[in-house]
Amino acid sequence: MTNALDDKTIVRDYFNATGFDRWRRIYGDGEVNKVQLDIRKGHQQTVDTVLGWIREDDNASALTICDAGCGVGSLSIPLAQMGATVFSSDISEKMVGEAKQRAEALGLSGNPTFAVQDLESLSGKHHTVVCLDVLIHYPQEDAARMIAHLGSLAESRLMLSFAPKTLAYSLLKKIGDFFPGPSKATRAYLHREADVVAVLESQGWIVKRNAMTKTQFYFSRLLEAVR
């Protein structure tokens, strides 16, 4: 687990320093460069897919949802606006602070509930656990443990997104296009979909819905697993 701890320290430090300013801009609506705009659009598509699935089910007000790795609240805030009870956590204190400010600016008080926590320390039970674009920080063996841990927190549904490990994306990553420029401040791990599904199935989950978001610089596979 030494490597995972190193990765966690790198990620926490990055998102509390230069990474915070960069990704706050990307996940906001201010002016960004072409690459950052492309990533913003891609991430928003993933968020919109999750929101769309929950709207289809038409039961948001009955749900308790854990947004694990909430960033600046891009998913947590609209979930709360839809009526869900949302617990939001992130490893970065600065990210959580930004998410709180954004929620308060929209008149949301007490929901979402925010906490500065890494994935490993999360506990409790929620109807749905969502973890978007976080597994990229975990190597395969640690990602498998983390998926199992997140699944233990979910009563009925687990939604995960990850950068898929295919030949094309592996080549892109090798030549430096996967995370261009300064964004290479953290390690980026790709995961085979078959490996992720195998972990889910070993824990009794069945993949119900899936989606793929592809832009020029953003690649994310989204799975919804249910029991």
JSON list of C-alpha atoms in Angstrom, two decimals:
[
{"chain": "A", "resi": 1, "resn": "MET", "atom": "CA", "xyz": [0.00, 0.00, 0.00]},
{"chain": "A", "resi": 2, "resn": "THR", "atom": "CA", "xyz": [3.04, 2.30, 0.05]},
{"chain": "A", "resi": 3, "resn": "ASN", "atom": "CA", "xyz": [2.41, 3.31, -3.55]},
{"chain": "A", "resi": 4, "resn": "ALA", "atom": "CA", "xyz": [-1.24, 4.07, -2.80]},
{"chain": "A", "resi": 5, "resn": "LEU", "atom": "CA", "xyz": [-0.27, 6.20, 0.17]},
{"chain": "A", "resi": 6, "resn": "ASP", "atom": "CA", "xyz": [2.23, 8.07, -1.98]},
{"chain": "A", "resi": 7, "resn": "ASP", "atom": "CA", "xyz": [-0.43, 8.61, -4.61]},
{"chain": "A", "resi": 8, "resn": "LYS", "atom": "CA", "xyz": [-2.89, 9.82, -1.98]},
{"chain": "A", "resi": 9, "resn": "THR", "atom": "CA", "xyz": [-0.40, 12.33, -0.60]},
{"chain": "A", "resi": 10, "resn": "ILE", "atom": "CA", "xyz": [0.38, 13.56, -4.09]},
{"chain": "A", "resi": 11, "resn": "VAL", "atom": "CA", "xyz": [-3.31, 13.94, -4.94]},
{"chain": "A", "resi": 12, "resn": "ARG", "atom": "CA", "xyz": [-4.19, 15.71, -1.67]},
{"chain": "A", "resi": 13, "resn": "ASP", "atom": "CA", "xyz": [-1.27, 18.12, -1.94]},
{"chain": "A", "resi": 14, "resn": "TYR", "atom": "CA", "xyz": [-1.97, 18.81, -5.61]},
{"chain": "A", "resi": 15, "resn": "PHE", "atom": "CA", "xyz": [-5.66, 19.59, -5.11]},
{"chain": "A", "resi": 16, "resn": "ASN", "atom": "CA", "xyz": [-4.88, 21.82, -2.14]},
{"chain": "A", "resi": 17, "resn": "ALA", "atom": "CA", "xyz": [-2.36, 23.86, -4.17]},
{"chain": "A", "resi": 18, "resn": "THR", "atom": "CA", "xyz": [-1.91, 24.48, -7.90]},
{"chain": "A", "resi": 19, "resn": "GLY", "atom": "CA", "xyz": [-4.44, 21.79, -8.81]},
{"chain": "A", "resi": 20, "resn": "PHE", "atom": "CA", "xyz": [-7.19, 23.51, -6.85]},
{"chain": "A", "resi": 21, "resn": "ASP", "atom": "CA", "xyz": [-6.97, 26.75, -8.83]},
{"chain": "A", "resi": 22, "resn": "ARG", "atom": "CA", "xyz": [-6.76, 24.88, -12.14]},
{"chain": "A", "resi": 23, "resn": "TRP", "atom": "CA", "xyz": [-9.66, 22.53, -11.51]},
{"chain": "A", "resi": 24, "resn": "ARG", "atom": "CA", "xyz": [-11.83, 25.16, -9.85]},
{"chain": "A", "resi": 25, "resn": "ARG", "atom": "CA", "xyz": [-11.61, 27.07, -13.14]},
{"chain": "A", "resi": 26, "resn": "ILE", "atom": "CA", "xyz": [-12.25, 23.95, -15.20]},
{"chain": "A", "resi": 27, "resn": "TYR", "atom": "CA", "xyz": [-15.33, 23.03, -13.15]},
{"chain": "A", "resi": 28, "resn": "GLY", "atom": "CA", "xyz": [-16.57, 26.63, -13.08]},
{"chain": "A", "resi": 29, "resn": "ASP", "atom": "CA", "xyz": [-17.89, 28.85, -15.83]},
{"chain": "A", "resi": 30, "resn": "GLY", "atom": "CA", "xyz": [-15.02, 31.32, -16.19]},
{"chain": "A", "resi": 31, "resn": "GLU", "atom": "CA", "xyz": [-12.56, 31.68, -19.03]},
{"chain": "A", "resi": 32, "resn": "VAL", "atom": "CA", "xyz": [-10.24, 28.72, -19.61]},
{"chain": "A", "resi": 33, "resn": "ASN", "atom": "CA", "xyz": [-7.96, 27.54, -22.39]},
{"chain": "A", "resi": 34, "resn": "LYS", "atom": "CA", "xyz": [-9.03, 25.17, -25.17]},
{"chain": "A", "resi": 35, "resn": "VAL", "atom": "CA", "xyz": [-7.87, 22.00, -23.42]},
{"chain": "A", "resi": 36, "resn": "GLN", "atom": "CA", "xyz": [-9.48, 22.95, -20.11]},
{"chain": "A", "resi": 37, "resn": "LEU", "atom": "CA", "xyz": [-12.74, 23.82, -21.87]},
{"chain": "A", "resi": 38, "resn": "ASP", "atom": "CA", "xyz": [-12.73, 20.41, -23.54]},
{"chain": "A", "resi": 39, "resn": "ILE", "atom": "CA", "xyz": [-12.22, 18.67, -20.17]},
{"chain": "A", "resi": 40, "resn": "ARG", "atom": "CA", "xyz": [-14.95, 20.85, -18.59]},
{"chain": "A", "resi": 41, "resn": "LYS", "atom": "CA", "xyz": [-17.41, 19.78, -21.27]},
{"chain": "A", "resi": 42, "resn": "GLY", "atom": "CA", "xyz": [-16.47, 16.12, -20.92]},
{"chain": "A", "resi": 43, "resn": "HIS", "atom": "CA", "xyz": [-16.78, 16.06, -17.14]},
{"chain": "A", "resi": 44, "resn": "GLN", "atom": "CA", "xyz": [-20.11, 17.87, -17.34]},
{"chain": "A", "resi": 45, "resn": "GLN", "atom": "CA", "xyz": [-21.39, 15.25, -19.77]},
{"chain": "A", "resi": 46, "resn": "THR", "atom": "CA", "xyz": [-20.57, 12.53, -17.22]},
{"chain": "A", "resi": 47, "resn": "VAL", "atom": "CA", "xyz": [-22.33, 14.50, -14.47]},
{"chain": "A", "resi": 48, "resn": "ASP", "atom": "CA", "xyz": [-25.33, 15.09, -16.73]},
{"chain": "A", "resi": 49, "resn": "THR", "atom": "CA", "xyz": [-25.57, 11.37, -17.49]},
{"chain": "A", "resi": 50, "resn": "VAL", "atom": "CA", "xyz": [-25.78, 10.55, -13.77]},
{"chain": "A", "resi": 51, "resn": "LEU", "atom": "CA", "xyz": [-28.38, 13.26, -13.22]},
{"chain": "A", "resi": 52, "resn": "GLY", "atom": "CA", "xyz": [-30.33, 12.00, -16.22]},
{"chain": "A", "resi": 53, "resn": "TRP", "atom": "CA", "xyz": [-30.44, 8.45, -14.90]},
{"chain": "A", "resi": 54, "resn": "ILE", "atom": "CA", "xyz": [-31.70, 9.64, -11.53]},
{"chain": "A", "resi": 55, "resn": "ARG", "atom": "CA", "xyz": [-34.34, 11.82, -13.20]},
{"chain": "A", "resi": 56, "resn": "GLU", "atom": "CA", "xyz": [-35.49, 8.80, -15.21]},
{"chain": "A", "resi": 57, "resn": "ASP", "atom": "CA", "xyz": [-36.02, 6.87, -11.99]},
{"chain": "A", "resi": 58, "resn": "ASP", "atom": "CA", "xyz": [-38.12, 9.80, -10.67]},
{"chain": "A", "resi": 59, "resn": "ASN", "atom": "CA", "xyz": [-37.34, 9.14, -7.00]},
{"chain": "A", "resi": 60, "resn": "ALA", "atom": "CA", "xyz": [-34.62, 11.65, -6.11]},
{"chain": "A", "resi": 61, "resn": "SER", "atom": "CA", "xyz": [-36.44, 12.96, -3.04]},
{"chain": "A", "resi": 62, "resn": "ALA", "atom": "CA", "xyz": [-36.40, 9.47, -1.52]},
{"chain": "A", "resi": 63, "resn": "LEU", "atom": "CA", "xyz": [-32.66, 8.94, -2.00]},
{"chain": "A", "resi": 64, "resn": "THR", "atom": "CA", "xyz": [-29.66, 9.25, 0.29]},
{"chain": "A", "resi": 65, "resn": "ILE", "atom": "CA", "xyz": [-26.59, 9.71, -1.90]},
{"chain": "A", "resi": 66, "resn": "CYS", "atom": "CA", "xyz": [-22.89, 9.74, -1.09]},
{"chain": "A", "resi": 67, "resn": "ASP", "atom": "CA", "xyz": [-20.84, 11.72, -3.60]},
{"chain": "A", "resi": 68, "resn": "ALA", "atom": "CA", "xyz": [-17.37, 10.31, -2.93]},
{"chain": "A", "resi": 69, "resn": "GLY", "atom": "CA", "xyz": [-14.74, 12.67, -4.30]},
{"chain": "A", "resi": 70, "resn": "CYS", "atom": "CA", "xyz": [-17.16, 15.55, -4.80]},
{"chain": "A", "resi": 71, "resn": "GLY", "atom": "CA", "xyz": [-14.66, 18.13, -6.04]},
{"chain": "A", "resi": 72, "resn": "VAL", "atom": "CA", "xyz": [-16.33, 21.54, -6.17]},
{"chain": "A", "resi": 73, "resn": "GLY", "atom": "CA", "xyz": [-19.85, 20.08, -5.97]},
{"chain": "A", "resi": 74, "resn": "SER", "atom": "CA", "xyz": [-20.64, 19.72, -9.69]},
{"chain": "A", "resi": 75, "resn": "LEU", "atom": "CA", "xyz": [-22.80, 16.67, -8.97]},
{"chain": "A", "resi": 76, "resn": "SER", "atom": "CA", "xyz": [-23.67, 17.13, -5.29]},
{"chain": "A", "resi": 77, "resn": "ILE", "atom": "CA", "xyz": [-25.33, 20.51, -5.72]},
{"chain": "A", "resi": 78, "resn": "PRO", "atom": "CA", "xyz": [-27.78, 19.57, -8.51]},
{"chain": "A", "resi": 79, "resn": "LEU", "atom": "CA", "xyz": [-28.59, 16.32, -6.66]},
{"chain": "A", "resi": 80, "resn": "ALA", "atom": "CA", "xyz": [-29.55, 18.35, -3.59]},
{"chain": "A", "resi": 81, "resn": "GLN", "atom": "CA", "xyz": [-31.58, 20.69, -5.79]},
{"chain": "A", "resi": 82, "resn": "MET", "atom": "CA", "xyz": [-33.44, 17.63, -7.10]},
{"chain": "A", "resi": 83, "resn": "GLY", "atom": "CA", "xyz": [-34.42, 16.76, -3.53]},
{"chain": "A", "resi": 84, "resn": "ALA", "atom": "CA", "xyz": [-31.93, 14.02, -2.67]},
{"chain": "A", "resi": 85, "resn": "THR", "atom": "CA", "xyz": [-30.21, 13.96, 0.72]},
{"chain": "A", "resi": 86, "resn": "VAL", "atom": "CA", "xyz": [-26.54, 14.26, -0.19]},
{"chain": "A", "resi": 87, "resn": "PHE", "atom": "CA", "xyz": [-23.35, 13.55, 1.75]},
{"chain": "A", "resi": 88, "resn": "SER", "atom": "CA", "xyz": [-20.33, 14.92, -0.11]},
{"chain": "A", "resi": 89, "resn": "SER", "atom": "CA", "xyz": [-16.67, 14.27, 0.61]},
{"chain": "A", "resi": 90, "resn": "ASP", "atom": "CA", "xyz": [-13.33, 15.07, -0.93]},
{"chain": "A", "resi": 91, "resn": "ILE", "atom": "CA", "xyz": [-9.69, 14.58, 0.05]},
{"chain": "A", "resi": 92, "resn": "SER", "atom": "CA", "xyz": [-9.00, 18.27, -0.64]},
{"chain": "A", "resi": 93, "resn": "GLU", "atom": "CA", "xyz": [-9.98, 20.78, 2.02]},
{"chain": "A", "resi": 94, "resn": "LYS", "atom": "CA", "xyz": [-9.91, 23.56, -0.56]},
{"chain": "A", "resi": 95, "resn": "MET", "atom": "CA", "xyz": [-12.23, 21.68, -2.91]},
{"chain": "A", "resi": 96, "resn": "VAL", "atom": "CA", "xyz": [-14.71, 21.07, -0.10]},
{"chain": "A", "resi": 97, "resn": "GLY", "atom": "CA", "xyz": [-14.55, 24.73, 0.88]},
{"chain": "A", "resi": 98, "resn": "GLU", "atom": "CA", "xyz": [-15.30, 25.78, -2.69]},
{"chain": "A", "resi": 99, "resn": "ALA", "atom": "CA", "xyz": [-18.19, 23.31, -2.91]},
{"chain": "A", "resi": 100, "resn": "LYS", "atom": "CA", "xyz": [-19.68, 24.69, 0.32]},
{"chain": "A", "resi": 101, "resn": "GLN", "atom": "CA", "xyz": [-19.45, 28.25, -1.00]},
{"chain": "A", "resi": 102, "resn": "ARG", "atom": "CA", "xyz": [-21.15, 27.29, -4.24]},
{"chain": "A", "resi": 103, "resn": "ALA", "atom": "CA", "xyz": [-23.94, 25.50, -2.39]},
{"chain": "A", "resi": 104, "resn": "GLU", "atom": "CA", "xyz": [-24.51, 28.40, 0.01]},
{"chain": "A", "resi": 105, "resn": "ALA", "atom": "CA", "xyz": [-24.57, 30.88, -2.88]},
{"chain": "A", "resi": 106, "resn": "LEU", "atom": "CA", "xyz": [-27.50, 28.89, -4.28]},
{"chain": "A", "resi": 107, "resn": "GLY", "atom": "CA", "xyz": [-29.35, 28.96, -0.98]},
{"chain": "A", "resi": 108, "resn": "LEU", "atom": "CA", "xyz": [-28.59, 25.37, -0.01]},
{"chain": "A", "resi": 109, "resn": "SER", "atom": "CA", "xyz": [-28.04, 25.08, 3.74]},
{"chain": "A", "resi": 110, "resn": "GLY", "atom": "CA", "xyz": [-27.33, 21.75, 5.42]},
{"chain": "A", "resi": 111, "resn": "ASN", "atom": "CA", "xyz": [-27.82, 19.73, 2.24]},
{"chain": "A", "resi": 112, "resn": "PRO", "atom": "CA", "xyz": [-25.42, 18.71, 0.82]},
{"chain": "A", "resi": 113, "resn": "THR", "atom": "CA", "xyz": [-23.45, 17.87, 3.96]},
{"chain": "A", "resi": 114, "resn": "PHE", "atom": "CA", "xyz": [-19.73, 18.26, 3.25]},
{"chain": "A", "resi": 115, "resn": "ALA", "atom": "CA", "xyz": [-16.71, 16.56, 4.80]},
{"chain": "A", "resi": 116, "resn": "VAL", "atom": "CA", "xyz": [-12.97, 16.48, 4.15]},
{"chain": "A", "resi": 117, "resn": "GLN", "atom": "CA", "xyz": [-12.28, 12.75, 3.89]},
{"chain": "A", "resi": 118, "resn": "ASP", "atom": "CA", "xyz": [-10.41, 10.34, 1.66]},
{"chain": "A", "resi": 119, "resn": "LEU", "atom": "CA", "xyz": [-12.31, 7.40, 0.18]},
{"chain": "A", "resi": 120, "resn": "GLU", "atom": "CA", "xyz": [-10.77, 4.90, 2.58]},
{"chain": "A", "resi": 121, "resn": "SER", "atom": "CA", "xyz": [-12.18, 6.61, 5.68]},
{"chain": "A", "resi": 122, "resn": "LEU", "atom": "CA", "xyz": [-15.77, 6.86, 4.42]},
{"chain": "A", "resi": 123, "resn": "SER", "atom": "CA", "xyz": [-18.32, 4.91, 6.45]},
{"chain": "A", "resi": 124, "resn": "GLY", "atom": "CA", "xyz": [-22.06, 4.61, 6.92]},
{"chain": "A", "resi": 125, "resn": "LYS", "atom": "CA", "xyz": [-24.79, 3.49, 4.55]},
{"chain": "A", "resi": 126, "resn": "HIS", "atom": "CA", "xyz": [-26.39, 5.31, 1.63]},
{"chain": "A", "resi": 127, "resn": "HIS", "atom": "CA", "xyz": [-28.96, 4.22, -0.92]},
{"chain": "A", "resi": 128, "resn": "THR", "atom": "CA", "xyz": [-26.59, 5.30, -3.72]},
{"chain": "A", "resi": 129, "resn": "VAL", "atom": "CA", "xyz": [-22.85, 5.86, -3.77]},
{"chain": "A", "resi": 130, "resn": "VAL", "atom": "CA", "xyz": [-21.36, 7.83, -6.67]},
{"chain": "A", "resi": 131, "resn": "CYS", "atom": "CA", "xyz": [-17.65, 8.17, -7.40]},
{"chain": "A", "resi": 132, "resn": "LEU", "atom": "CA", "xyz": [-16.84, 10.12, -10.55]},
{"chain": "A", "resi": 133, "resn": "ASP", "atom": "CA", "xyz": [-13.38, 10.52, -12.09]},
{"chain": "A", "resi": 134, "resn": "VAL", "atom": "CA", "xyz": [-11.54, 9.50, -8.91]},
{"chain": "A", "resi": 135, "resn": "LEU", "atom": "CA", "xyz": [-10.35, 5.99, -9.76]},
{"chain": "A", "resi": 136, "resn": "ILE", "atom": "CA", "xyz": [-7.83, 7.51, -12.16]},
{"chain": "A", "resi": 137, "resn": "HIS", "atom": "CA", "xyz": [-5.74, 8.23, -9.04]},
{"chain": "A", "resi": 138, "resn": "TYR", "atom": "CA", "xyz": [-5.66, 4.55, -7.98]},
{"chain": "A", "resi": 139, "resn": "PRO", "atom": "CA", "xyz": [-3.54, 1.75, -9.48]},
{"chain": "A", "resi": 140, "resn": "GLN", "atom": "CA", "xyz": [-5.48, -1.40, -10.33]},
{"chain": "A", "resi": 141, "resn": "GLU", "atom": "CA", "xyz": [-4.96, -3.37, -7.12]},
{"chain": "A", "resi": 142, "resn": "ASP", "atom": "CA", "xyz": [-5.91, -0.38, -4.95]},
{"chain": "A", "resi": 143, "resn": "ALA", "atom": "CA", "xyz": [-8.82, 0.51, -7.24]},
{"chain": "A", "resi": 144, "resn": "ALA", "atom": "CA", "xyz": [-10.24, -2.99, -6.73]},
{"chain": "A", "resi": 145, "resn": "ARG", "atom": "CA", "xyz": [-10.11, -2.59, -2.95]},
{"chain": "A", "resi": 146, "resn": "MET", "atom": "CA", "xyz": [-11.64, 0.87, -3.22]},
{"chain": "A", "resi": 147, "resn": "ILE", "atom": "CA", "xyz": [-14.51, -0.31, -5.42]},
{"chain": "A", "resi": 148, "resn": "ALA", "atom": "CA", "xyz": [-15.26, -3.05, -2.89]},
{"chain": "A", "resi": 149, "resn": "HIS", "atom": "CA", "xyz": [-15.15, -0.49, -0.05]},
{"chain": "A", "resi": 150, "resn": "LEU", "atom": "CA", "xyz": [-17.46, 1.94, -1.83]},
{"chain": "A", "resi": 151, "resn": "GLY", "atom": "CA", "xyz": [-19.81, -0.94, -2.58]},
{"chain": "A", "resi": 152, "resn": "SER", "atom": "CA", "xyz": [-19.97, -1.75, 1.14]},
{"chain": "A", "resi": 153, "resn": "LEU", "atom": "CA", "xyz": [-21.36, 1.75, 1.75]},
{"chain": "A", "resi": 154, "resn": "ALA", "atom": "CA", "xyz": [-24.11, 1.43, -0.87]},
{"chain": "A", "resi": 155, "resn": "GLU", "atom": "CA", "xyz": [-27.41, -0.25, -0.07]},
{"chain": "A", "resi": 156, "resn": "SER", "atom": "CA", "xyz": [-28.85, -0.39, -3.58]},
{"chain": "A", "resi": 157, "resn": "ARG", "atom": "CA", "xyz": [-26.72, 1.33, -6.22]},
{"chain": "A", "resi": 158, "resn": "LEU", "atom": "CA", "xyz": [-23.11, 2.17, -7.03]},
{"chain": "A", "resi": 159, "resn": "MET", "atom": "CA", "xyz": [-22.08, 4.51, -9.85]},
{"chain": "A", "resi": 160, "resn": "LEU", "atom": "CA", "xyz": [-18.44, 4.67, -10.91]},
{"chain": "A", "resi": 161, "resn": "SER", "atom": "CA", "xyz": [-16.57, 6.39, -13.69]},
{"chain": "A", "resi": 162, "resn": "PHE", "atom": "CA", "xyz": [-13.02, 5.62, -14.76]},
{"chain": "A", "resi": 163, "resn": "ALA", "atom": "CA", "xyz": [-10.61, 6.21, -17.62]},
{"chain": "A", "resi": 164, "resn": "PRO", "atom": "CA", "xyz": [-10.87, 3.03, -19.70]},
{"chain": "A", "resi": 165, "resn": "LYS", "atom": "CA", "xyz": [-7.71, 1.10, -20.48]},
{"chain": "A", "resi": 166, "resn": "THR", "atom": "CA", "xyz": [-7.77, 0.42, -24.20]},
{"chain": "A", "resi": 167, "resn": "LEU", "atom": "CA", "xyz": [-4.90, 0.28, -26.67]},
{"chain": "A", "resi": 168, "resn": "ALA", "atom": "CA", "xyz": [-5.83, 3.68, -28.11]},
{"chain": "A", "resi": 169, "resn": "TYR", "atom": "CA", "xyz": [-6.07, 5.46, -24.76]},
{"chain": "A", "resi": 170, "resn": "SER", "atom": "CA", "xyz": [-2.93, 3.76, -23.47]},
{"chain": "A", "resi": 171, "resn": "LEU", "atom": "CA", "xyz": [-1.04, 5.09, -26.48]},
{"chain": "A", "resi": 172, "resn": "LEU", "atom": "CA", "xyz": [-2.47, 8.57, -25.96]},
{"chain": "A", "resi": 173, "resn": "LYS", "atom": "CA", "xyz": [-1.36, 8.50, -22.35]},
{"chain": "A", "resi": 174, "resn": "LYS", "atom": "CA", "xyz": [2.13, 7.38, -23.32]},
{"chain": "A", "resi": 175, "resn": "ILE", "atom": "CA", "xyz": [2.64, 10.20, -25.80]},
{"chain": "A", "resi": 176, "resn": "GLY", "atom": "CA", "xyz": [1.42, 12.76, -23.29]},
{"chain": "A", "resi": 177, "resn": "ASP", "atom": "CA", "xyz": [-1.93, 13.70, -24.80]},
{"chain": "A", "resi": 178, "resn": "PHE", "atom": "CA", "xyz": [-4.09, 12.11, -22.13]},
{"chain": "A", "resi": 179, "resn": "PHE", "atom": "CA", "xyz": [-3.36, 14.82, -19.57]},
{"chain": "A", "resi": 180, "resn": "PRO", "atom": "CA", "xyz": [-1.68, 17.60, -21.51]},
{"chain": "A", "resi": 181, "resn": "GLY", "atom": "CA", "xyz": [0.65, 20.20, -20.08]},
{"chain": "A", "resi": 182, "resn": "PRO", "atom": "CA", "xyz": [0.72, 21.00, -16.34]},
{"chain": "A", "resi": 183, "resn": "SER", "atom": "CA", "xyz": [-2.18, 18.64, -15.62]},
{"chain": "A", "resi": 184, "resn": "LYS", "atom": "CA", "xyz": [0.37, 15.83, -15.36]},
{"chain": "A", "resi": 185, "resn": "ALA", "atom": "CA", "xyz": [0.94, 16.83, -11.72]},
{"chain": "A", "resi": 186, "resn": "THR", "atom": "CA", "xyz": [-0.70, 13.58, -10.53]},
{"chain": "A", "resi": 187, "resn": "ARG", "atom": "CA", "xyz": [-0.31, 10.03, -11.79]},
{"chain": "A", "resi": 188, "resn": "ALA", "atom": "CA", "xyz": [-3.08, 8.86, -14.10]},
{"chain": "A", "resi": 189, "resn": "TYR", "atom": "CA", "xyz": [-4.15, 5.21, -14.04]},
{"chain": "A", "resi": 190, "resn": "LEU", "atom": "CA", "xyz": [-6.31, 3.60, -16.71]},
{"chain": "A", "resi": 191, "resn": "HIS", "atom": "CA", "xyz": [-8.53, 0.61, -15.87]},
{"chain": "A", "resi": 192, "resn": "ARG", "atom": "CA", "xyz": [-9.85, -2.23, -17.98]},
{"chain": "A", "resi": 193, "resn": "GLU", "atom": "CA", "xyz": [-13.64, -2.28, -17.91]},
{"chain": "A", "resi": 194, "resn": "ALA", "atom": "CA", "xyz": [-13.59, -6.08, -17.53]},
{"chain": "A", "resi": 195, "resn": "ASP", "atom": "CA", "xyz": [-11.53, -5.72, -14.34]},
{"chain": "A", "resi": 196, "resn": "VAL", "atom": "CA", "xyz": [-13.94, -3.16, -12.86]},
{"chain": "A", "resi": 197, "resn": "VAL", "atom": "CA", "xyz": [-16.96, -5.30, -13.73]},
{"chain": "A", "resi": 198, "resn": "ALA", "atom": "CA", "xyz": [-15.29, -8.38, -12.24]},
{"chain": "A", "resi": 199, "resn": "VAL", "atom": "CA", "xyz": [-14.80, -6.58, -8.91]},
{"chain": "A", "resi": 200, "resn": "LEU", "atom": "CA", "xyz": [-18.41, -5.40, -8.93]},
{"chain": "A", "resi": 201, "resn": "GLU", "atom": "CA", "xyz": [-19.76, -8.87, -9.72]},
{"chain": "A", "resi": 202, "resn": "SER", "atom": "CA", "xyz": [-17.60, -10.44, -7.00]},
{"chain": "A", "resi": 203, "resn": "GLN", "atom": "CA", "xyz": [-19.40, -8.17, -4.52]},
{"chain": "A", "resi": 204, "resn": "GLY", "atom": "CA", "xyz": [-22.85, -9.11, -5.79]},
{"chain": "A", "resi": 205, "resn": "TRP", "atom": "CA", "xyz": [-23.42, -6.12, -8.08]},
{"chain": "A", "resi": 206, "resn": "ILE", "atom": "CA", "xyz": [-24.99, -6.25, -11.54]},
{"chain": "A", "resi": 207, "resn": "VAL", "atom": "CA", "xyz": [-24.23, -3.56, -14.12]},
{"chain": "A", "resi": 208, "resn": "LYS", "atom": "CA", "xyz": [-27.56, -2.04, -15.16]},
{"chain": "A", "resi": 209, "resn": "ARG", "atom": "CA", "xyz": [-26.60, 0.99, -17.25]},
{"chain": "A", "resi": 210, "resn": "ASN", "atom": "CA", "xyz": [-23.40, 2.25, -18.81]},
{"chain": "A", "resi": 211, "resn": "ALA", "atom": "CA", "xyz": [-22.24, 5.23, -20.82]},
{"chain": "A", "resi": 212, "resn": "MET", "atom": "CA", "xyz": [-19.08, 6.53, -22.45]},
{"chain": "A", "resi": 213, "resn": "THR", "atom": "CA", "xyz": [-18.01, 10.15, -22.68]},
{"chain": "A", "resi": 214, "resn": "LYS", "atom": "CA", "xyz": [-15.33, 11.00, -25.23]},
{"chain": "A", "resi": 215, "resn": "THR", "atom": "CA", "xyz": [-14.00, 14.44, -26.04]},
{"chain": "A", "resi": 216, "resn": "GLN", "atom": "CA", "xyz": [-10.59, 15.35, -27.37]},
{"chain": "A", "resi": 217, "resn": "PHE", "atom": "CA", "xyz": [-8.89, 15.26, -23.96]},
{"chain": "A", "resi": 218, "resn": "TYR", "atom": "CA", "xyz": [-11.45, 13.59, -21.68]},
{"chain": "A", "resi": 219, "resn": "PHE", "atom": "CA", "xyz": [-12.34, 9.90, -21.68]},
{"chain": "A", "resi": 220, "resn": "SER", "atom": "CA", "xyz": [-14.63, 8.42, -19.06]},
{"chain": "A", "resi": 221, "resn": "ARG", "atom": "CA", "xyz": [-16.56, 5.16, -18.81]},
{"chain": "A", "resi": 222, "resn": "LEU", "atom": "CA", "xyz": [-19.55, 5.29, -16.45]},
{"chain": "A", "resi": 223, "resn": "LEU", "atom": "CA", "xyz": [-21.15, 2.20, -14.91]},
{"chain": "A", "resi": 224, "resn": "GLU", "atom": "CA", "xyz": [-24.28, 1.95, -12.77]},
{"chain": "A", "resi": 225, "resn": "ALA", "atom": "CA", "xyz": [-24.39, -1.24, -10.70]},
{"chain": "A", "resi": 226, "resn": "VAL", "atom": "CA", "xyz": [-27.38, -2.40, -8.67]},
{"chain": "A", "resi": 227, "resn": "ARG", "atom": "CA", "xyz": [-28.27, -5.15, -6.23]}
]
